[in-house]
Amino acid sequence: MNQLAKITREQALAAKAWPFEEARRLLARIEARKKAGKPVDGVLFETGYGPSGLPHIGTFGEVARTSWVRHAFETISDIPTHLIAFSDDMDGLRKVPDNLPQPEMLAANLGKPLTAIPDPFGTHESFGHHMNARLRAFLDRFGFRYDFYSSTATYKSGRFDEALLRILARYDEVMKVMLPTLGEERQQTYSPFLPVSPKSGKVLLAKVVERDVAKGTITYVEEDGSHQTVPVTGGHCKLQWKPDMGMRWAALGVDYEMYGKDHLSQAPLYSAICKIAGGNPPEQYMYEMFLDDQGQKISKSKGNGISLDDWLAYGSQESLALFMFQKPRTAKKLYFDVIPKAVDEYIAFLESYHAAETTDEQRLENPVWHIHAGQVPQERYPVSFALLLNLVSASNAHNRDVLWGFIRAYSPEAVSPQSNPGLDKLADFALRYYEDFVRPSKVYRAPNEQERAALADLAARLEQLGDERDGKIVQDVVYDVGKAHNFEPLRAWFGALYEVLLGQSQGPRFGSFAALFGCAQTAAMIKAALNGEFLK
RNA sequence: GAGCCCAUAGCUCAGCGGUAGAGCAUCUGACUUUUAAUCAGAGGGCCGAUGGUUCGACCCCAUCUGGGCUCACCA
């Protein structure tokens, strides 16, 4: 039961699953710090978030993956860990996002920090605060452990001041790093410091004409052409995105950060700035981007691929976590068809985790150990999700009770929604899948004269059966009716049943279906079909 | 141009140092009072190419070829 207690540090140190590989890199970093005589009071993980858009499936992936490394680290070391979820809420709003209320209000506030713009939803202190709350709700929903940091609040608190002043003092070095990465035009006006205009409140991409290291100020050209002097500290200036990341690494002492491949080429810049700001760049891990079924990059504007909500509508959270766990450095296709596979793979990993012959060493390599942070649930899934999906579409089982009837009939061992809540959830996913994908493709047809008479006959016979639950007896009746009405071959009779009643060309054994669905209910269903109610 | 990823059965992929695997598809059989489902089994791979390391390589290293993606403006 308590697998966690049996795992030894030696086993964890030898484990090959990628979070352990990462944890060992991190441990080596910390050992080096100890050797250098520097204090080691904790290990800091960071994940970043841009709050001008809602959290999405990638946000989940990044935080989940970082959390797995964190947990792996905790099993090989007693050094305390922290994970910062950092929100870039001081960024100026560059364009009005789609699908938000009050676009004209947002347009009027373009350029201002997100935390200085009213909340278009009207529920929070600012737009930034609103989005931060959404992020936190998102992270809490999945039970992530984290410390939330607001960029605005951190700048204002002075926590970045020391690093900011160092960057001001070593301005030329910063420019030497940054300028080669910029276009010729941008080089003319570039400054790592973006002043927050005392006049307009906007975060300005302004040309800096003077620096005073002793006073800790810069003088820049305002939008109206005047010269303005502001401190670089205390939230009066924000750093450009790339230096911002490096400065933050230095100021907060970040030890570990992941990013998508789109950041890869920028990463050396972050590290260079971090060193200039007096820090030691963190261990970094690049993960690949997701592709759609055509192999194209998933982007919000294209609307290809699937969203987090899509996944969670048809598959479990655990299955999504498993997908994120597997091969982070391979560009994987993320589209609808991978969900059932991920769900069943999760079930398979769960089974093998609990199998008697599985060793603790093997358990450490099993994704479910990571996904559940060592506390792997005992639940069993004797029926696969693939079978459930087949069952629900083949059986027309569009309500839970009927579906559970089929599940019991198919399961090799006793199951119930109470004792198998996970399976019950899968049943819900299967039902939703049915509603969204199977039902719309159904095509009902009207019965011909022969079929009409037979169906009426069958309805009457079913009513006589009352609450008969033996599928065989009911099947005999169905067969009799077909014979009595001279269907040749007899399969035409069954075909008619499916096409008229279920709107599909194939279906479950009809007797079993009627027995589970209820003979009386089935009779009522036949009558409804005869009345043409399915043809609309 | 720079960098990253991928290349294994018809398809989608797993395997990452010790005699080639799964799912789907195909075929055969069993069961079935239609089909489907289910169960059992079969066929199908010079593991992209060439060198190297090794007693031994799909697995490690180098080079090459093909495909894909990311960054080259702004965050």
PDB file of C-alpha atoms in Angstrom, chain A residues 68-348:
ATOM      1  CA  TRP A  68       7.560  15.991 -11.593  1.00  0.00           C
ATOM      2  CA  VAL A  69      11.180  17.053 -11.587  1.00  0.00           C
ATOM      3  CA  ARG A  70      10.579  18.746  -8.275  1.00  0.00           C
ATOM      4  CA  HIS A  71       9.103  15.607  -6.792  1.00  0.00           C
ATOM      5  CA  ALA A  72      11.901  13.450  -8.176  1.00  0.00           C
ATOM      6  CA  PHE A  73      14.354  15.859  -6.596  1.00  0.00           C
ATOM      7  CA  GLU A  74      12.577  15.578  -3.277  1.00  0.00           C
ATOM      8  CA  THR A  75      13.103  11.846  -3.310  1.00  0.00           C
ATOM      9  CA  ILE A  76      16.851  12.151  -3.805  1.00  0.00           C
ATOM     10  CA  SER A  77      17.448  15.101  -1.503  1.00  0.00           C
ATOM     11  CA  ASP A  78      16.193  16.646   1.724  1.00  0.00           C
ATOM     12  CA  ILE A  79      16.852  20.168   0.552  1.00  0.00           C
ATOM     13  CA  PRO A  80      13.566  22.087   0.641  1.00  0.00           C
ATOM     14  CA  THR A  81      12.046  22.995  -2.713  1.00  0.00           C
ATOM     15  CA  HIS A  82       9.863  25.812  -3.954  1.00  0.00           C
ATOM     16  CA  LEU A  83       8.058  26.369  -7.202  1.00  0.00           C
ATOM     17  CA  ILE A  84       7.287  29.869  -8.327  1.00  0.00           C
ATOM     18  CA  ALA A  85       4.474  30.436 -10.772  1.00  0.00           C
ATOM     19  CA  PHE A  86       5.531  33.776 -12.142  1.00  0.00           C
ATOM     20  CA  SER A  87       2.998  35.955 -13.892  1.00  0.00           C
ATOM     21  CA  ASP A  88       4.286  38.595 -16.290  1.00  0.00           C
ATOM     22  CA  ASP A  89       1.468  40.924 -15.352  1.00  0.00           C
ATOM     23  CA  MET A  90       3.529  44.078 -15.719  1.00  0.00           C
ATOM     24  CA  ASP A  91       3.827  43.650 -19.468  1.00  0.00           C
ATOM     25  CA  GLY A  92       2.227  46.378 -21.499  1.00  0.00           C
ATOM     26  CA  LEU A  93      -0.892  45.278 -23.323  1.00  0.00           C
ATOM     27  CA  ARG A  94       0.229  45.185 -26.957  1.00  0.00           C
ATOM     28  CA  LYS A  95      -3.024  44.352 -28.665  1.00  0.00           C
ATOM     29  CA  VAL A  96      -6.602  43.766 -27.700  1.00  0.00           C
ATOM     30  CA  PRO A  97      -7.160  40.052 -27.237  1.00  0.00           C
ATOM     31  CA  ASP A  98     -10.066  38.467 -29.066  1.00  0.00           C
ATOM     32  CA  ASN A  99     -13.148  37.274 -27.252  1.00  0.00           C
ATOM     33  CA  LEU A 100     -12.929  39.605 -24.284  1.00  0.00           C
ATOM     34  CA  PRO A 101     -15.616  41.997 -23.116  1.00  0.00           C
ATOM     35  CA  GLN A 102     -15.139  45.745 -23.423  1.00  0.00           C
ATOM     36  CA  PRO A 103     -12.682  45.744 -26.316  1.00  0.00           C
ATOM     37  CA  GLU A 104     -12.965  49.519 -26.654  1.00  0.00           C
ATOM     38  CA  MET A 105     -11.950  50.004 -23.022  1.00  0.00           C
ATOM     39  CA  LEU A 106      -8.993  47.686 -23.545  1.00  0.00           C
ATOM     40  CA  ALA A 107      -8.045  49.521 -26.717  1.00  0.00           C
ATOM     41  CA  ALA A 108      -8.013  52.785 -24.782  1.00  0.00           C
ATOM     42  CA  ASN A 109      -5.550  51.234 -22.347  1.00  0.00           C
ATOM     43  CA  LEU A 110      -3.113  49.750 -24.837  1.00  0.00           C
ATOM     44  CA  GLY A 111       0.470  49.999 -23.660  1.00  0.00           C
ATOM     45  CA  LYS A 112      -0.303  50.078 -19.963  1.00  0.00           C
ATOM     46  CA  PRO A 113       0.778  47.289 -17.627  1.00  0.00           C
ATOM     47  CA  LEU A 114      -1.889  44.621 -17.337  1.00  0.00           C
ATOM     48  CA  THR A 115      -2.201  45.416 -13.659  1.00  0.00           C
ATOM     49  CA  ALA A 116      -2.967  49.051 -14.477  1.00  0.00           C
ATOM     50  CA  ILE A 117      -5.871  48.271 -16.779  1.00  0.00           C
ATOM     51  CA  PRO A 118      -9.420  47.904 -15.433  1.00  0.00           C
ATOM     52  CA  ASP A 119     -10.792  44.390 -15.365  1.00  0.00           C
ATOM     53  CA  PRO A 120     -12.979  43.951 -18.441  1.00  0.00           C
ATOM     54  CA  PHE A 121     -14.872  41.263 -16.536  1.00  0.00           C
ATOM     55  CA  GLY A 122     -15.482  43.673 -13.672  1.00  0.00           C
ATOM     56  CA  THR A 123     -14.612  41.201 -10.954  1.00  0.00           C
ATOM     57  CA  HIS A 124     -11.075  42.105  -9.973  1.00  0.00           C
ATOM     58  CA  GLU A 125      -8.859  45.060  -9.213  1.00  0.00           C
ATOM     59  CA  SER A 126      -7.384  44.964 -12.707  1.00  0.00           C
ATOM     60  CA  PHE A 127      -7.149  42.968 -15.882  1.00  0.00           C
ATOM     61  CA  GLY A 128      -3.880  41.495 -14.638  1.00  0.00           C
ATOM     62  CA  HIS A 129      -5.364  40.579 -11.277  1.00  0.00           C
ATOM     63  CA  HIS A 130      -8.252  38.921 -13.015  1.00  0.00           C
ATOM     64  CA  MET A 131      -6.004  36.828 -15.209  1.00  0.00           C
ATOM     65  CA  ASN A 132      -3.785  35.967 -12.251  1.00  0.00           C
ATOM     66  CA  ALA A 133      -6.828  34.708 -10.399  1.00  0.00           C
ATOM     67  CA  ARG A 134      -7.722  32.602 -13.411  1.00  0.00           C
ATOM     68  CA  LEU A 135      -4.218  31.174 -13.450  1.00  0.00           C
ATOM     69  CA  ARG A 136      -4.344  30.321  -9.769  1.00  0.00           C
ATOM     70  CA  ALA A 137      -7.753  28.728 -10.086  1.00  0.00           C
ATOM     71  CA  PHE A 138      -6.375  26.723 -12.984  1.00  0.00           C
ATOM     72  CA  LEU A 139      -3.345  25.538 -11.038  1.00  0.00           C
ATOM     73  CA  ASP A 140      -5.414  24.802  -7.943  1.00  0.00           C
ATOM     74  CA  ARG A 141      -7.836  22.751  -9.959  1.00  0.00           C
ATOM     75  CA  PHE A 142      -5.035  20.301 -10.648  1.00  0.00           C
ATOM     76  CA  GLY A 143      -3.620  20.418  -7.156  1.00  0.00           C
ATOM     77  CA  PHE A 144      -0.229  21.865  -8.065  1.00  0.00           C
ATOM     78  CA  ARG A 145       1.945  23.119  -5.217  1.00  0.00           C
ATOM     79  CA  TYR A 146       3.313  26.571  -6.039  1.00  0.00           C
ATOM     80  CA  ASP A 147       4.023  30.066  -4.802  1.00  0.00           C
ATOM     81  CA  PHE A 148       2.394  32.709  -6.908  1.00  0.00           C
ATOM     82  CA  TYR A 149       4.494  35.715  -7.904  1.00  0.00           C
ATOM     83  CA  SER A 150       3.153  38.797  -9.622  1.00  0.00           C
ATOM     84  CA  SER A 151       5.712  40.634 -11.723  1.00  0.00           C
ATOM     85  CA  THR A 152       4.170  43.974 -10.820  1.00  0.00           C
ATOM     86  CA  ALA A 153       4.189  43.234  -7.114  1.00  0.00           C
ATOM     87  CA  THR A 154       7.724  41.905  -7.205  1.00  0.00           C
ATOM     88  CA  TYR A 155       9.037  44.943  -9.083  1.00  0.00           C
ATOM     89  CA  LYS A 156       7.293  47.284  -6.677  1.00  0.00           C
ATOM     90  CA  SER A 157       8.490  45.405  -3.623  1.00  0.00           C
ATOM     91  CA  GLY A 158      12.083  46.229  -4.485  1.00  0.00           C
ATOM     92  CA  ARG A 159      13.091  42.619  -4.644  1.00  0.00           C
ATOM     93  CA  PHE A 160      14.497  43.156  -8.133  1.00  0.00           C
ATOM     94  CA  ASP A 161      16.266  46.419  -7.276  1.00  0.00           C
ATOM     95  CA  GLU A 162      19.714  45.035  -6.632  1.00  0.00           C
ATOM     96  CA  ALA A 163      19.764  43.142  -9.905  1.00  0.00           C
ATOM     97  CA  LEU A 164      18.287  46.108 -11.765  1.00  0.00           C
ATOM     98  CA  LEU A 165      20.982  48.419 -10.465  1.00  0.00           C
ATOM     99  CA  ARG A 166      23.631  45.944 -11.449  1.00  0.00           C
ATOM    100  CA  ILE A 167      22.219  45.853 -14.945  1.00  0.00           C
ATOM    101  CA  LEU A 168      22.243  49.634 -15.047  1.00  0.00           C
ATOM    102  CA  ALA A 169      25.866  49.642 -13.922  1.00  0.00           C
ATOM    103  CA  ARG A 170      26.809  47.082 -16.570  1.00  0.00           C
ATOM    104  CA  TYR A 171      24.568  48.569 -19.229  1.00  0.00           C
ATOM    105  CA  ASP A 172      27.151  48.344 -21.970  1.00  0.00           C
ATOM    106  CA  GLU A 173      27.653  44.657 -21.401  1.00  0.00           C
ATOM    107  CA  VAL A 174      23.927  44.122 -21.627  1.00  0.00           C
ATOM    108  CA  MET A 175      23.763  46.059 -24.870  1.00  0.00           C
ATOM    109  CA  LYS A 176      26.646  44.059 -26.244  1.00  0.00           C
ATOM    110  CA  VAL A 177      24.635  40.908 -25.650  1.00  0.00           C
ATOM    111  CA  MET A 178      21.362  42.272 -26.942  1.00  0.00           C
ATOM    112  CA  LEU A 179      22.238  44.404 -29.950  1.00  0.00           C
ATOM    113  CA  PRO A 180      23.471  41.623 -32.245  1.00  0.00           C
ATOM    114  CA  THR A 181      20.110  39.922 -31.852  1.00  0.00           C
ATOM    115  CA  LEU A 182      18.160  42.943 -33.064  1.00  0.00           C
ATOM    116  CA  GLY A 183      17.326  44.414 -36.402  1.00  0.00           C
ATOM    117  CA  GLU A 184      19.196  47.507 -37.491  1.00  0.00           C
ATOM    118  CA  GLU A 185      16.284  49.827 -36.914  1.00  0.00           C
ATOM    119  CA  ARG A 186      15.523  48.506 -33.475  1.00  0.00           C
ATOM    120  CA  GLN A 187      19.177  48.841 -32.483  1.00  0.00           C
ATOM    121  CA  GLN A 188      18.845  52.624 -32.698  1.00  0.00           C
ATOM    122  CA  THR A 189      16.233  52.875 -29.953  1.00  0.00           C
ATOM    123  CA  TYR A 190      16.745  49.709 -27.967  1.00  0.00           C
ATOM    124  CA  SER A 191      17.020  49.819 -24.226  1.00  0.00           C
ATOM    125  CA  PRO A 192      16.691  46.920 -21.809  1.00  0.00           C
ATOM    126  CA  PHE A 193      14.809  49.278 -19.506  1.00  0.00           C
ATOM    127  CA  LEU A 194      11.222  50.072 -20.362  1.00  0.00           C
ATOM    128  CA  PRO A 195      10.129  53.075 -18.333  1.00  0.00           C
ATOM    129  CA  VAL A 196       6.581  53.229 -17.035  1.00  0.00           C
ATOM    130  CA  SER A 197       5.606  56.726 -18.117  1.00  0.00           C
ATOM    131  CA  PRO A 198       4.589  58.952 -15.185  1.00  0.00           C
ATOM    132  CA  LYS A 199       2.480  60.875 -17.707  1.00  0.00           C
ATOM    133  CA  SER A 200       0.549  58.168 -19.519  1.00  0.00           C
ATOM    134  CA  GLY A 201       1.121  55.132 -17.342  1.00  0.00           C
ATOM    135  CA  LYS A 202       2.256  53.198 -20.405  1.00  0.00           C
ATOM    136  CA  VAL A 203       5.215  50.872 -20.574  1.00  0.00           C
ATOM    137  CA  LEU A 204       7.294  52.689 -23.154  1.00  0.00           C
ATOM    138  CA  LEU A 205       9.668  51.381 -25.774  1.00  0.00           C
ATOM    139  CA  ALA A 206      11.597  54.620 -25.403  1.00  0.00           C
ATOM    140  CA  LYS A 207      15.061  55.687 -26.391  1.00  0.00           C
ATOM    141  CA  VAL A 208      17.279  56.134 -23.343  1.00  0.00           C
ATOM    142  CA  VAL A 209      19.494  59.195 -23.602  1.00  0.00           C
ATOM    143  CA  GLU A 210      21.201  59.208 -20.226  1.00  0.00           C
ATOM    144  CA  ARG A 211      22.005  56.923 -17.346  1.00  0.00           C
ATOM    145  CA  ASP A 212      23.007  57.815 -13.805  1.00  0.00           C
ATOM    146  CA  VAL A 213      24.406  54.780 -12.099  1.00  0.00           C
ATOM    147  CA  ALA A 214      24.959  56.570  -8.799  1.00  0.00           C
ATOM    148  CA  LYS A 215      21.385  57.764  -8.619  1.00  0.00           C
ATOM    149  CA  GLY A 216      19.990  54.629 -10.225  1.00  0.00           C
ATOM    150  CA  THR A 217      18.045  56.512 -12.870  1.00  0.00           C
ATOM    151  CA  ILE A 218      17.630  56.691 -16.614  1.00  0.00           C
ATOM    152  CA  THR A 219      16.548  59.603 -18.737  1.00  0.00           C
ATOM    153  CA  TYR A 220      14.466  58.775 -21.779  1.00  0.00           C
ATOM    154  CA  VAL A 221      12.506  60.462 -24.551  1.00  0.00           C
ATOM    155  CA  GLU A 222       8.810  60.642 -23.759  1.00  0.00           C
ATOM    156  CA  GLU A 223       6.084  60.150 -26.335  1.00  0.00           C
ATOM    157  CA  ASP A 224       5.709  63.927 -26.603  1.00  0.00           C
ATOM    158  CA  GLY A 225       9.443  64.332 -27.183  1.00  0.00           C
ATOM    159  CA  SER A 226      10.266  65.673 -23.716  1.00  0.00           C
ATOM    160  CA  HIS A 227      12.996  64.176 -21.573  1.00  0.00           C
ATOM    161  CA  GLN A 228      11.954  62.345 -18.464  1.00  0.00           C
ATOM    162  CA  THR A 229      14.050  60.845 -15.682  1.00  0.00           C
ATOM    163  CA  VAL A 230      12.910  57.859 -13.642  1.00  0.00           C
ATOM    164  CA  PRO A 231      14.514  55.376 -11.252  1.00  0.00           C
ATOM    165  CA  VAL A 232      15.149  51.934 -12.669  1.00  0.00           C
ATOM    166  CA  THR A 233      14.050  50.464  -9.343  1.00  0.00           C
ATOM    167  CA  GLY A 234      10.823  50.108  -7.419  1.00  0.00           C
ATOM    168  CA  GLY A 235       8.616  49.336 -10.393  1.00  0.00           C
ATOM    169  CA  HIS A 236       9.302  52.564 -12.277  1.00  0.00           C
ATOM    170  CA  CYS A 237      10.914  50.571 -15.042  1.00  0.00           C
ATOM    171  CA  LYS A 238      10.315  47.123 -16.364  1.00  0.00           C
ATOM    172  CA  LEU A 239      12.891  45.177 -18.282  1.00  0.00           C
ATOM    173  CA  GLN A 240      12.477  44.101 -21.854  1.00  0.00           C
ATOM    174  CA  TRP A 241      11.301  40.578 -22.060  1.00  0.00           C
ATOM    175  CA  LYS A 242      14.603  38.812 -22.701  1.00  0.00           C
ATOM    176  CA  PRO A 243      16.676  40.681 -20.123  1.00  0.00           C
ATOM    177  CA  ASP A 244      13.712  40.415 -17.765  1.00  0.00           C
ATOM    178  CA  MET A 245      13.958  36.653 -17.695  1.00  0.00           C
ATOM    179  CA  GLY A 246      17.713  36.724 -17.045  1.00  0.00           C
ATOM    180  CA  MET A 247      17.406  39.397 -14.377  1.00  0.00           C
ATOM    181  CA  ARG A 248      14.659  37.436 -12.667  1.00  0.00           C
ATOM    182  CA  TRP A 249      16.756  34.294 -12.639  1.00  0.00           C
ATOM    183  CA  ALA A 250      19.479  36.251 -10.900  1.00  0.00           C
ATOM    184  CA  ALA A 251      17.303  38.194  -8.489  1.00  0.00           C
ATOM    185  CA  LEU A 252      15.205  35.270  -7.329  1.00  0.00           C
ATOM    186  CA  GLY A 253      17.948  32.671  -7.535  1.00  0.00           C
ATOM    187  CA  VAL A 254      16.080  30.354  -9.866  1.00  0.00           C
ATOM    188  CA  ASP A 255      17.666  26.905 -10.065  1.00  0.00           C
ATOM    189  CA  TYR A 256      15.481  25.223 -12.651  1.00  0.00           C
ATOM    190  CA  GLU A 257      13.295  26.362 -15.511  1.00  0.00           C
ATOM    191  CA  MET A 258      11.680  24.691 -18.500  1.00  0.00           C
ATOM    192  CA  TYR A 259      10.646  26.306 -21.727  1.00  0.00           C
ATOM    193  CA  GLY A 260       9.256  25.359 -25.108  1.00  0.00           C
ATOM    194  CA  LYS A 261      11.388  25.098 -28.185  1.00  0.00           C
ATOM    195  CA  ASP A 262      10.297  28.542 -29.290  1.00  0.00           C
ATOM    196  CA  HIS A 263      12.508  29.922 -26.520  1.00  0.00           C
ATOM    197  CA  LEU A 264      15.483  27.801 -27.357  1.00  0.00           C
ATOM    198  CA  SER A 265      17.431  30.321 -29.347  1.00  0.00           C
ATOM    199  CA  GLN A 266      16.793  33.015 -26.747  1.00  0.00           C
ATOM    200  CA  ALA A 267      17.955  30.934 -23.808  1.00  0.00           C
ATOM    201  CA  PRO A 268      21.639  31.847 -24.163  1.00  0.00           C
ATOM    202  CA  LEU A 269      20.606  35.493 -23.898  1.00  0.00           C
ATOM    203  CA  TYR A 270      18.719  34.904 -20.690  1.00  0.00           C
ATOM    204  CA  SER A 271      21.737  33.153 -19.269  1.00  0.00           C
ATOM    205  CA  ALA A 272      24.116  35.888 -20.358  1.00  0.00           C
ATOM    206  CA  ILE A 273      21.953  38.576 -18.766  1.00  0.00           C
ATOM    207  CA  CYS A 274      21.569  36.487 -15.651  1.00  0.00           C
ATOM    208  CA  LYS A 275      25.350  36.394 -15.245  1.00  0.00           C
ATOM    209  CA  ILE A 276      25.640  40.114 -15.829  1.00  0.00           C
ATOM    210  CA  ALA A 277      23.016  40.641 -13.158  1.00  0.00           C
ATOM    211  CA  GLY A 278      25.139  38.628 -10.773  1.00  0.00           C
ATOM    212  CA  GLY A 279      23.388  35.294 -10.966  1.00  0.00           C
ATOM    213  CA  ASN A 280      24.118  31.746 -11.928  1.00  0.00           C
ATOM    214  CA  PRO A 281      21.779  30.665 -14.729  1.00  0.00           C
ATOM    215  CA  PRO A 282      19.462  27.831 -13.774  1.00  0.00           C
ATOM    216  CA  GLU A 283      19.451  24.323 -15.109  1.00  0.00           C
ATOM    217  CA  GLN A 284      17.237  24.480 -18.166  1.00  0.00           C
ATOM    218  CA  TYR A 285      15.120  21.980 -19.985  1.00  0.00           C
ATOM    219  CA  MET A 286      13.676  22.438 -23.423  1.00  0.00           C
ATOM    220  CA  TYR A 287      10.509  20.632 -24.320  1.00  0.00           C
ATOM    221  CA  GLU A 288       9.075  20.201 -27.795  1.00  0.00           C
ATOM    222  CA  MET A 289       5.988  21.828 -29.219  1.00  0.00           C
ATOM    223  CA  PHE A 290       2.803  19.975 -29.956  1.00  0.00           C
ATOM    224  CA  LEU A 291       1.578  19.348 -33.471  1.00  0.00           C
ATOM    225  CA  ASP A 292      -1.893  18.774 -34.821  1.00  0.00           C
ATOM    226  CA  ASP A 293      -2.920  15.683 -36.734  1.00  0.00           C
ATOM    227  CA  GLN A 294      -1.422  17.172 -39.901  1.00  0.00           C
ATOM    228  CA  GLY A 295       1.916  17.750 -38.240  1.00  0.00           C
ATOM    229  CA  GLN A 296       1.397  21.500 -38.035  1.00  0.00           C
ATOM    230  CA  LYS A 297       2.206  23.534 -34.962  1.00  0.00           C
ATOM    231  CA  ILE A 298      -0.776  24.075 -32.722  1.00  0.00           C
ATOM    232  CA  SER A 299      -1.642  27.718 -32.400  1.00  0.00           C
ATOM    233  CA  LYS A 300      -4.542  29.483 -30.843  1.00  0.00           C
ATOM    234  CA  SER A 301      -5.121  31.632 -33.880  1.00  0.00           C
ATOM    235  CA  LYS A 302      -5.382  28.629 -36.167  1.00  0.00           C
ATOM    236  CA  GLY A 303      -7.639  26.848 -33.732  1.00  0.00           C
ATOM    237  CA  ASN A 304      -6.159  23.520 -34.696  1.00  0.00           C
ATOM    238  CA  GLY A 305      -5.304  20.822 -32.212  1.00  0.00           C
ATOM    239  CA  ILE A 306      -7.273  20.449 -29.044  1.00  0.00           C
ATOM    240  CA  SER A 307      -7.673  22.516 -25.922  1.00  0.00           C
ATOM    241  CA  LEU A 308      -7.363  21.446 -22.348  1.00  0.00           C
ATOM    242  CA  ASP A 309     -11.125  21.508 -21.997  1.00  0.00           C
ATOM    243  CA  ASP A 310     -11.462  19.293 -25.046  1.00  0.00           C
ATOM    244  CA  TRP A 311      -9.179  16.750 -23.482  1.00  0.00           C
ATOM    245  CA  LEU A 312     -10.844  16.816 -20.110  1.00  0.00           C
ATOM    246  CA  ALA A 313     -14.246  16.429 -21.748  1.00  0.00           C
ATOM    247  CA  TYR A 314     -13.310  13.082 -23.276  1.00  0.00           C
ATOM    248  CA  GLY A 315     -10.427  11.841 -21.175  1.00  0.00           C
ATOM    249  CA  SER A 316      -9.218  11.849 -17.607  1.00  0.00           C
ATOM    250  CA  GLN A 317      -6.774  14.278 -16.091  1.00  0.00           C
ATOM    251  CA  GLU A 318      -4.456  11.343 -15.445  1.00  0.00           C
ATOM    252  CA  SER A 319      -4.430  10.478 -19.124  1.00  0.00           C
ATOM    253  CA  LEU A 320      -3.477  14.031 -20.002  1.00  0.00           C
ATOM    254  CA  ALA A 321      -0.735  13.954 -17.397  1.00  0.00           C
ATOM    255  CA  LEU A 322       0.537  10.728 -18.913  1.00  0.00           C
ATOM    256  CA  PHE A 323       0.608  12.317 -22.348  1.00  0.00           C
ATOM    257  CA  MET A 324       2.651  15.198 -20.954  1.00  0.00           C
ATOM    258  CA  PHE A 325       4.947  12.806 -19.139  1.00  0.00           C
ATOM    259  CA  GLN A 326       5.890  10.779 -22.149  1.00  0.00           C
ATOM    260  CA  LYS A 327       8.756  12.055 -24.251  1.00  0.00           C
ATOM    261  CA  PRO A 328       8.676  15.768 -23.574  1.00  0.00           C
ATOM    262  CA  ARG A 329      11.430  16.290 -26.110  1.00  0.00           C
ATOM    263  CA  THR A 330       9.632  14.729 -29.015  1.00  0.00           C
ATOM    264  CA  ALA A 331       7.261  16.803 -31.101  1.00  0.00           C
ATOM    265  CA  LYS A 332       4.070  14.857 -30.539  1.00  0.00           C
ATOM    266  CA  LYS A 333       0.783  15.064 -32.285  1.00  0.00           C
ATOM    267  CA  LEU A 334      -1.851  16.335 -29.927  1.00  0.00           C
ATOM    268  CA  TYR A 335      -5.287  15.766 -31.371  1.00  0.00           C
ATOM    269  CA  PHE A 336      -8.475  14.011 -30.553  1.00  0.00           C
ATOM    270  CA  ASP A 337      -7.470  10.476 -31.471  1.00  0.00           C
ATOM    271  CA  VAL A 338      -4.640  10.316 -28.953  1.00  0.00           C
ATOM    272  CA  ILE A 339      -6.995  10.657 -25.984  1.00  0.00           C
ATOM    273  CA  PRO A 340      -8.428   7.115 -25.813  1.00  0.00           C
ATOM    274  CA  LYS A 341      -4.969   5.702 -26.275  1.00  0.00           C
ATOM    275  CA  ALA A 342      -3.594   7.815 -23.445  1.00  0.00           C
ATOM    276  CA  VAL A 343      -6.451   6.779 -21.176  1.00  0.00           C
ATOM    277  CA  ASP A 344      -5.807   3.102 -21.800  1.00  0.00           C
ATOM    278  CA  GLU A 345      -2.069   3.483 -21.465  1.00  0.00           C
ATOM    279  CA  TYR A 346      -2.626   5.091 -18.114  1.00  0.00           C
ATOM    280  CA  ILE A 347      -4.730   2.108 -17.075  1.00  0.00           C
ATOM    281  CA  ALA A 348      -2.047  -0.271 -18.303  1.00  0.00           C
TER     282      ALA A 348
END
